[in-house]
Short mmCIF file of C-alpha atoms in Angstrom, two decimals:
data_model
loop_
_atom_site.label_atom_id
_atom_site.label_comp_id
_atom_site.label_asym_id
_atom_site.label_seq_id
_atom_site.Cartn_x
_atom_site.Cartn_y
_atom_site.Cartn_z
CA MET C 1 2.68 19.18 13.46
CA VAL C 2 4.76 16.94 15.81
CA PRO C 3 1.93 16.43 18.37
CA THR C 4 -0.24 15.44 15.54
CA VAL C 5 1.90 12.92 13.91
CA ASP C 6 2.87 11.33 17.43
CA ALA C 7 -0.63 11.07 18.10
CA VAL C 8 -1.42 9.39 14.74
CA ALA C 9 1.64 7.04 15.05
CA SER C 10 0.27 5.94 18.67
CA LYS C 11 -3.38 5.50 17.61
CA HIS C 12 -2.54 3.79 14.29
CA ARG C 13 0.59 1.62 15.39
CA ASP C 14 -1.07 -1.89 14.05
CA THR C 15 -1.70 -0.36 10.63
CA LEU C 16 0.94 2.35 9.80
CA ILE C 17 4.51 2.78 10.26
CA ILE C 18 5.68 6.65 10.72
CA GLY C 19 8.92 7.68 10.39
CA ARG C 20 10.78 11.11 10.52
CA LEU C 21 13.74 12.30 8.50
CA ASP C 22 16.07 15.07 9.30
CA ILE C 23 16.11 16.81 5.73
CA ASP C 24 19.54 18.50 6.94
CA LYS C 25 21.23 15.17 7.42
CA ASN C 26 19.53 13.52 4.50
CA PRO C 27 19.96 16.04 1.33
CA GLN C 28 19.89 13.17 -1.10
CA THR C 29 16.60 11.86 -0.08
CA VAL C 30 15.32 15.46 0.08
CA SER C 31 16.41 15.42 -3.68
CA GLU C 32 15.06 12.07 -4.69
CA TYR C 33 11.60 12.58 -3.49
CA ASP C 34 11.66 16.29 -4.82
CA LEU C 35 10.64 18.07 -1.43
CA ARG C 36 10.27 21.34 -1.71
CA ALA C 37 8.08 22.18 1.32
CA ILE C 38 8.08 21.42 5.25
CA PRO C 39 6.16 19.60 6.63
CA THR C 40 5.84 17.15 3.76
CA TYR C 41 4.53 13.49 4.39
CA ILE C 42 5.15 10.92 1.72
CA ILE C 43 2.82 7.82 1.91
CA PHE C 44 4.54 4.42 1.02
CA ARG C 45 2.41 1.25 0.28
CA ASP C 46 4.65 -1.77 -0.73
CA GLY C 47 7.66 0.31 -0.83
CA GLU C 48 6.09 2.68 -3.75
CA VAL C 49 4.84 6.16 -3.14
CA VAL C 50 1.02 6.66 -3.43
CA GLY C 51 0.69 10.07 -2.04
CA LYS C 52 2.09 13.07 -0.34
CA ILE C 53 0.63 15.47 2.17
CA VAL C 54 2.11 19.05 2.29
CA GLY C 55 1.47 21.35 5.05
CA ALA C 56 0.12 21.41 8.53
CA MET C 57 -3.73 20.47 8.82
CA PRO C 58 -6.04 18.99 11.89
CA GLN C 59 -5.41 15.52 13.15
CA ALA C 60 -8.73 14.33 11.35
CA THR C 61 -7.80 15.68 7.96
CA PHE C 62 -4.40 14.28 8.26
CA VAL C 63 -5.40 10.72 9.13
CA GLN C 64 -8.12 10.84 6.33
CA ARG C 65 -5.82 12.16 3.76
CA ILE C 66 -3.35 9.01 4.60
CA PHE C 67 -5.99 6.39 4.29
CA ASP C 68 -7.38 8.05 1.19
CA ALA C 69 -3.81 7.85 -0.36
CA LEU C 70 -3.49 3.88 0.81
CA GLU C 71 -6.91 2.97 -1.13
#
């Protein structure tokens, strides 16, 4: 998913902020957000969780799920 995430981050850099988290170095965050699978993408709006995406998928599906969560 790294190439997909990088492509989405580049294409939507004016509307989205995409970050990465090393789960081995951040166990507190893993616990706080109850992350049970890799990859998991947490979608925030104004500091609040508005959605989670779990698993690999095609780029178009990934983008659609992000924007669906942000509506």
